[in-house]
């Protein structure tokens, strides 16, 4: 069952006469982590504008989660319409669904190459996936199964600097330089449409650039881990998480500075805590704004 959050505060600054088709929506296709949680697919978020979906990351299960959202009415997420994705970085949990996103929509009659944006290394990853599936491609093109000659391809843009990386008649997409441990060029993304703004952090620890980009946005989708549970983690993992991710306490500080109309938690590291615990920790750290801990297939 699709869980929909009706966020009336998203109407602030938007003309009351605007149609629903003229508003961006966020669909949580996957809120998980590398942990094999059967209730949470790998990290993937869709920004939907009318009949077009713009994906951020491609964690395991992305195409089937998109199909579930389409079955529940988000027609822009039908498989053959999945044609653009922005990768935050190349960690496996954010990219294991990429071959699925490249090839399954083609099998289901996507007729154009997948537009693929990402940091340095994205082109190599796409090339290697094409090589890995070369026998499948050959048999589908040369065998009895009907198949078009374009839908399995990728049109790759490697992002070499922050700023606007994509623009069409509906949205403008900016790459935000973030900090994620030892990754050289990880990115978050900012989507803009007629005064509406959405920022998706990707995997990131706090940084001035992310705070600047997220200030005053309608929706900030941000990763998080429990600051309380962190205390009981082994020292080697504490060192890792402090460099790669954002605690509830740190996220409360980010939200205080940016004041989004809605803060959405995803890629949650619970370590035995709950959604309610994460929100409580953020509240106790001083943030009083609207905050939701997301589940797969939530819509905002």
Short mmCIF file of C-alpha atoms in Angstrom, two decimals:
data_model
loop_
_atom_site.label_atom_id
_atom_site.label_comp_id
_atom_site.label_asym_id
_atom_site.label_seq_id
_atom_site.Cartn_x
_atom_site.Cartn_y
_atom_site.Cartn_z
CA UNK A 1 0.00 0.00 0.00
CA UNK A 2 1.33 3.41 -0.96
CA UNK A 3 1.76 5.78 1.96
CA UNK A 4 1.24 9.39 0.87
CA UNK A 5 2.22 12.41 2.95
CA UNK A 6 0.02 15.38 2.09
CA UNK A 7 2.35 18.30 2.77
CA UNK A 8 0.15 21.37 2.70
CA UNK A 9 3.11 23.58 3.54
CA UNK A 10 4.51 22.85 0.07
CA UNK A 11 1.89 25.24 -1.26
CA UNK A 12 3.65 28.19 0.36
CA UNK A 13 4.81 30.56 -2.36
CA UNK A 14 2.86 28.69 -5.04
CA UNK A 15 -0.22 30.14 -6.69
CA UNK A 16 -3.36 28.46 -5.41
CA UNK A 17 -4.60 28.03 -8.97
CA UNK A 18 -1.55 25.92 -9.98
CA UNK A 19 -2.47 22.42 -11.08
CA UNK A 20 -1.06 19.31 -9.40
CA UNK A 21 0.78 18.57 -12.66
CA UNK A 22 2.74 21.79 -12.17
CA UNK A 23 4.24 20.70 -8.84
CA UNK A 24 7.24 18.52 -8.19
CA UNK A 25 6.71 15.42 -6.09
CA UNK A 26 9.25 13.26 -4.31
CA UNK A 27 8.75 9.49 -4.45
CA UNK A 28 10.93 7.37 -2.18
CA UNK A 29 11.85 4.36 -4.29
CA UNK A 30 14.38 3.07 -1.79
CA UNK A 31 15.34 4.26 1.68
CA UNK A 32 17.74 1.47 2.59
CA UNK A 33 21.43 1.02 3.28
CA UNK A 34 23.79 -1.89 2.50
CA UNK A 35 21.93 -3.80 5.25
CA UNK A 36 19.70 -6.43 3.63
CA UNK A 37 16.40 -5.12 4.97
CA UNK A 38 13.55 -6.76 3.00
CA UNK A 39 11.30 -3.76 3.73
CA UNK A 40 13.73 -1.20 2.30
CA UNK A 41 15.17 -1.26 -1.20
CA UNK A 42 18.51 0.35 -1.90
CA UNK A 43 18.84 4.13 -2.05
CA UNK A 44 16.82 5.67 -4.87
CA UNK A 45 14.64 8.77 -4.98
CA UNK A 46 12.46 10.04 -7.81
CA UNK A 47 11.52 13.65 -8.40
CA UNK A 48 8.37 13.56 -10.51
CA UNK A 49 7.17 16.44 -12.63
CA UNK A 50 4.08 15.67 -14.68
CA UNK A 51 4.81 12.63 -16.84
CA UNK A 52 8.59 12.76 -16.31
CA UNK A 53 10.58 11.18 -13.49
CA UNK A 54 14.13 12.15 -12.55
CA UNK A 55 15.89 9.52 -10.46
CA UNK A 56 18.67 10.07 -7.95
CA UNK A 57 20.68 6.88 -7.42
CA UNK A 58 19.86 3.33 -8.42
CA UNK A 59 19.99 1.02 -5.44
CA UNK A 60 18.88 -2.62 -5.56
CA UNK A 61 15.20 -2.98 -6.41
CA UNK A 62 14.82 0.40 -8.09
CA UNK A 63 12.82 -0.71 -11.15
CA UNK A 64 10.38 -2.85 -9.19
CA UNK A 65 9.86 -0.11 -6.62
CA UNK A 66 9.17 2.27 -9.51
CA UNK A 67 6.67 -0.25 -10.90
CA UNK A 68 4.94 -0.38 -7.51
CA UNK A 69 4.63 3.42 -7.49
CA UNK A 70 3.31 3.35 -11.07
CA UNK A 71 0.73 0.72 -10.12
CA UNK A 72 -0.46 3.09 -7.43
CA UNK A 73 -0.91 5.98 -9.80
CA UNK A 74 2.50 7.59 -10.45
CA UNK A 75 2.47 6.87 -14.18
CA UNK A 76 5.77 8.71 -14.76
CA UNK A 77 7.46 5.74 -13.04
CA UNK A 78 6.26 3.10 -15.50
CA UNK A 79 9.31 1.08 -16.52
CA UNK A 80 9.52 2.18 -20.17
CA UNK A 81 9.51 5.83 -19.03
CA UNK A 82 12.55 5.53 -16.76
CA UNK A 83 15.06 7.43 -18.86
CA UNK A 84 17.18 9.71 -16.65
CA UNK A 85 19.19 9.16 -13.47
CA UNK A 86 21.69 11.17 -11.44
CA UNK A 87 24.22 9.20 -9.38
CA UNK A 88 25.45 10.76 -6.14
CA UNK A 89 28.54 8.51 -6.04
CA UNK A 90 29.54 5.02 -7.05
CA UNK A 91 29.17 3.06 -3.81
CA UNK A 92 27.62 -0.33 -4.61
CA UNK A 93 24.47 0.22 -2.57
CA UNK A 94 23.67 3.26 -4.74
CA UNK A 95 24.47 1.60 -8.08
CA UNK A 96 23.63 -2.12 -7.88
CA UNK A 97 20.29 -1.31 -9.50
CA UNK A 98 21.96 0.45 -12.43
CA UNK A 99 22.08 -2.60 -14.76
CA UNK A 100 18.40 -3.13 -13.94
CA UNK A 101 17.69 0.50 -14.82
CA UNK A 102 19.67 0.22 -18.06
CA UNK A 103 18.30 -3.06 -19.37
CA UNK A 104 14.86 -3.81 -17.88
CA UNK A 105 13.13 -0.69 -19.28
CA UNK A 106 14.68 -1.54 -22.68
CA UNK A 107 13.22 -5.05 -22.54
CA UNK A 108 9.92 -3.36 -21.68
CA UNK A 109 10.24 -1.13 -24.77
CA UNK A 110 12.06 2.00 -23.71
CA UNK A 111 13.19 3.32 -27.09
CA UNK A 112 15.86 5.87 -26.09
CA UNK A 113 19.18 5.51 -24.27
CA UNK A 114 19.23 6.07 -20.51
CA UNK A 115 20.55 9.54 -19.69
CA UNK A 116 23.08 8.89 -16.95
CA UNK A 117 24.74 11.64 -14.92
CA UNK A 118 27.37 11.01 -12.27
CA UNK A 119 30.88 11.66 -10.99
CA UNK A 120 34.16 10.54 -12.53
CA UNK A 121 34.03 6.79 -13.13
CA UNK A 122 30.41 6.73 -14.30
CA UNK A 123 31.39 6.25 -17.95
CA UNK A 124 33.66 3.33 -17.07
CA UNK A 125 30.88 1.73 -15.03
CA UNK A 126 28.41 2.08 -17.91
CA UNK A 127 30.93 0.67 -20.40
CA UNK A 128 31.67 -2.33 -18.22
CA UNK A 129 27.96 -3.05 -17.74
CA UNK A 130 27.43 -2.98 -21.50
CA UNK A 131 30.27 -5.46 -21.85
CA UNK A 132 28.98 -7.67 -19.03
CA UNK A 133 25.58 -7.95 -20.71
CA UNK A 134 26.87 -8.18 -24.29
CA UNK A 135 25.51 -11.70 -24.81
CA UNK A 136 22.06 -10.62 -23.63
CA UNK A 137 22.16 -7.57 -25.89
CA UNK A 138 23.27 -9.66 -28.87
CA UNK A 139 20.56 -12.27 -28.43
CA UNK A 140 17.80 -9.71 -27.97
CA UNK A 141 18.88 -7.75 -31.05
CA UNK A 142 19.66 -10.72 -33.29
CA UNK A 143 17.27 -13.34 -31.95
CA UNK A 144 13.53 -13.82 -32.17
CA UNK A 145 12.56 -11.43 -29.36
CA UNK A 146 11.52 -7.98 -30.65
CA UNK A 147 13.97 -5.33 -29.42
CA UNK A 148 14.86 -1.81 -30.49
CA UNK A 149 18.45 -0.75 -31.11
CA UNK A 150 18.63 2.25 -28.78
CA UNK A 151 16.95 1.54 -25.44
CA UNK A 152 19.81 -0.51 -23.94
CA UNK A 153 22.39 2.25 -24.50
CA UNK A 154 23.52 4.91 -22.05
CA UNK A 155 24.12 8.59 -22.73
CA UNK A 156 26.65 9.42 -20.01
CA UNK A 157 27.54 12.85 -18.67
CA UNK A 158 30.35 12.84 -16.13
CA UNK A 159 30.03 15.82 -13.82
CA UNK A 160 33.36 17.60 -13.47
CA UNK A 161 32.18 20.66 -11.53
CA UNK A 162 29.25 21.67 -9.33
CA UNK A 163 26.44 23.79 -10.71
CA UNK A 164 23.69 23.26 -13.28
CA UNK A 165 24.16 19.87 -14.95
CA UNK A 166 20.76 19.41 -16.60
CA UNK A 167 17.85 21.57 -17.68
CA UNK A 168 14.68 20.98 -19.63
CA UNK A 169 11.31 22.70 -19.93
CA UNK A 170 10.24 21.36 -16.53
CA UNK A 171 13.22 21.36 -14.16
CA UNK A 172 16.71 22.62 -13.53
CA UNK A 173 19.10 20.23 -11.80
CA UNK A 174 22.19 21.39 -9.95
CA UNK A 175 25.00 19.19 -8.66
CA UNK A 176 26.00 20.03 -5.09
CA UNK A 177 29.53 19.11 -3.95
CA UNK A 178 29.19 17.13 -0.71
CA UNK A 179 31.58 15.38 1.66
CA UNK A 180 31.43 11.59 1.86
CA UNK A 181 34.59 10.25 3.41
CA UNK A 182 37.32 9.51 0.89
CA UNK A 183 35.17 9.76 -2.24
CA UNK A 184 36.75 12.38 -4.49
CA UNK A 185 33.66 13.98 -6.03
CA UNK A 186 30.36 12.88 -4.45
CA UNK A 187 27.30 14.99 -5.20
CA UNK A 188 23.89 15.88 -3.86
CA UNK A 189 21.31 17.32 -6.23
CA UNK A 190 18.97 20.31 -6.21
CA UNK A 191 15.82 20.34 -8.36
CA UNK A 192 14.07 23.63 -9.15
CA UNK A 193 10.79 24.43 -10.87
CA UNK A 194 8.94 27.76 -10.77
CA UNK A 195 10.07 28.64 -7.26
CA UNK A 196 9.78 25.09 -5.91
CA UNK A 197 13.04 23.52 -4.72
CA UNK A 198 14.04 20.03 -3.59
CA UNK A 199 17.48 18.96 -2.36
CA UNK A 200 18.58 15.33 -2.06
CA UNK A 201 21.76 14.88 -0.06
CA UNK A 202 22.92 11.50 -1.29
CA UNK A 203 25.41 10.06 1.18
CA UNK A 204 27.03 12.98 2.95
CA UNK A 205 28.41 14.33 6.17
CA UNK A 206 27.68 18.00 6.98
CA UNK A 207 29.24 20.58 4.66
CA UNK A 208 28.86 24.31 3.98
CA UNK A 209 27.98 23.71 0.31
CA UNK A 210 25.07 21.43 1.17
CA UNK A 211 23.78 23.88 3.78
CA UNK A 212 23.95 26.74 1.27
CA UNK A 213 22.10 24.75 -1.40
CA UNK A 214 19.39 23.55 1.00
CA UNK A 215 18.59 26.87 2.65
CA UNK A 216 14.87 27.60 2.39
CA UNK A 217 14.03 24.61 0.17
CA UNK A 218 10.58 23.06 0.06
CA UNK A 219 11.91 19.56 0.74
CA UNK A 220 15.29 18.43 2.05
CA UNK A 221 15.80 14.67 1.70
CA UNK A 222 18.78 13.82 3.89
CA UNK A 223 20.53 10.68 5.07
CA UNK A 224 20.93 10.12 8.82
CA UNK A 225 22.16 7.82 11.56
CA UNK A 226 21.14 7.55 15.21
CA UNK A 227 23.49 9.59 17.40
CA UNK A 228 22.48 7.56 20.44
CA UNK A 229 23.15 4.18 18.85
CA UNK A 230 26.44 5.49 17.41
CA UNK A 231 27.87 5.58 20.93
CA UNK A 232 27.77 1.78 21.16
CA UNK A 233 29.37 1.18 17.76
CA UNK A 234 32.95 -0.19 17.64
CA UNK A 235 35.57 2.57 17.38
CA UNK A 236 36.54 1.62 13.82
CA UNK A 237 32.92 2.05 12.72
CA UNK A 238 32.54 5.29 14.68
CA UNK A 239 35.49 6.70 12.77
CA UNK A 240 33.97 5.61 9.47
CA UNK A 241 30.47 6.96 10.13
CA UNK A 242 31.74 10.31 11.40
CA UNK A 243 33.59 10.85 8.12
CA UNK A 244 30.97 9.49 5.73
CA UNK A 245 27.54 10.17 7.22
CA UNK A 246 25.36 12.58 9.25
CA UNK A 247 24.08 12.00 12.78
CA UNK A 248 20.67 13.05 14.07
CA UNK A 249 22.36 15.79 16.11
CA UNK A 250 24.24 17.09 13.08
CA UNK A 251 21.14 16.92 10.93
CA UNK A 252 19.19 18.94 13.49
CA UNK A 253 21.86 21.63 13.20
CA UNK A 254 21.69 21.50 9.40
CA UNK A 255 17.90 21.82 9.50
CA UNK A 256 18.10 24.72 11.95
CA UNK A 257 20.37 26.56 9.53
CA UNK A 258 18.49 25.72 6.34
CA UNK A 259 14.86 25.75 7.58
CA UNK A 260 13.34 23.48 4.92
CA UNK A 261 9.56 23.37 4.77
CA UNK A 262 9.87 19.59 5.12
CA UNK A 263 12.82 17.50 6.28
CA UNK A 264 12.67 13.89 5.03
CA UNK A 265 15.00 11.29 6.55
CA UNK A 266 16.24 8.44 4.37
CA UNK A 267 19.14 5.99 4.18
CA UNK A 268 18.50 5.66 7.90
CA UNK A 269 21.01 3.77 10.04
CA UNK A 270 18.94 2.67 13.02
CA UNK A 271 21.16 0.13 14.82
CA UNK A 272 18.18 -1.03 16.83
CA UNK A 273 16.42 2.32 17.06
CA UNK A 274 13.14 3.27 15.33
CA UNK A 275 11.82 6.07 13.13
CA UNK A 276 10.30 7.61 16.25
CA UNK A 277 13.69 7.50 17.97
CA UNK A 278 15.39 9.29 15.08
CA UNK A 279 12.80 12.06 15.12
CA UNK A 280 13.00 12.30 18.92
CA UNK A 281 16.78 12.67 18.74
CA UNK A 282 16.40 15.47 16.18
CA UNK A 283 13.79 17.18 18.37
CA UNK A 284 15.98 16.89 21.47
CA UNK A 285 18.81 18.48 19.49
CA UNK A 286 16.60 21.54 19.05
CA UNK A 287 14.89 21.27 15.66
CA UNK A 288 11.15 21.97 15.75
CA UNK A 289 10.25 22.04 12.05
CA UNK A 290 8.34 19.48 9.99
CA UNK A 291 10.26 16.19 9.84
CA UNK A 292 9.32 12.72 8.56
CA UNK A 293 11.32 9.50 8.59
CA UNK A 294 10.59 8.02 5.16
CA UNK A 295 9.65 4.51 4.12
CA UNK A 296 9.82 3.05 0.63
CA UNK A 297 7.05 4.36 -1.66
CA UNK A 298 6.26 7.41 0.45
CA UNK A 299 5.30 10.44 -1.62
CA UNK A 300 5.81 14.08 -0.62
#
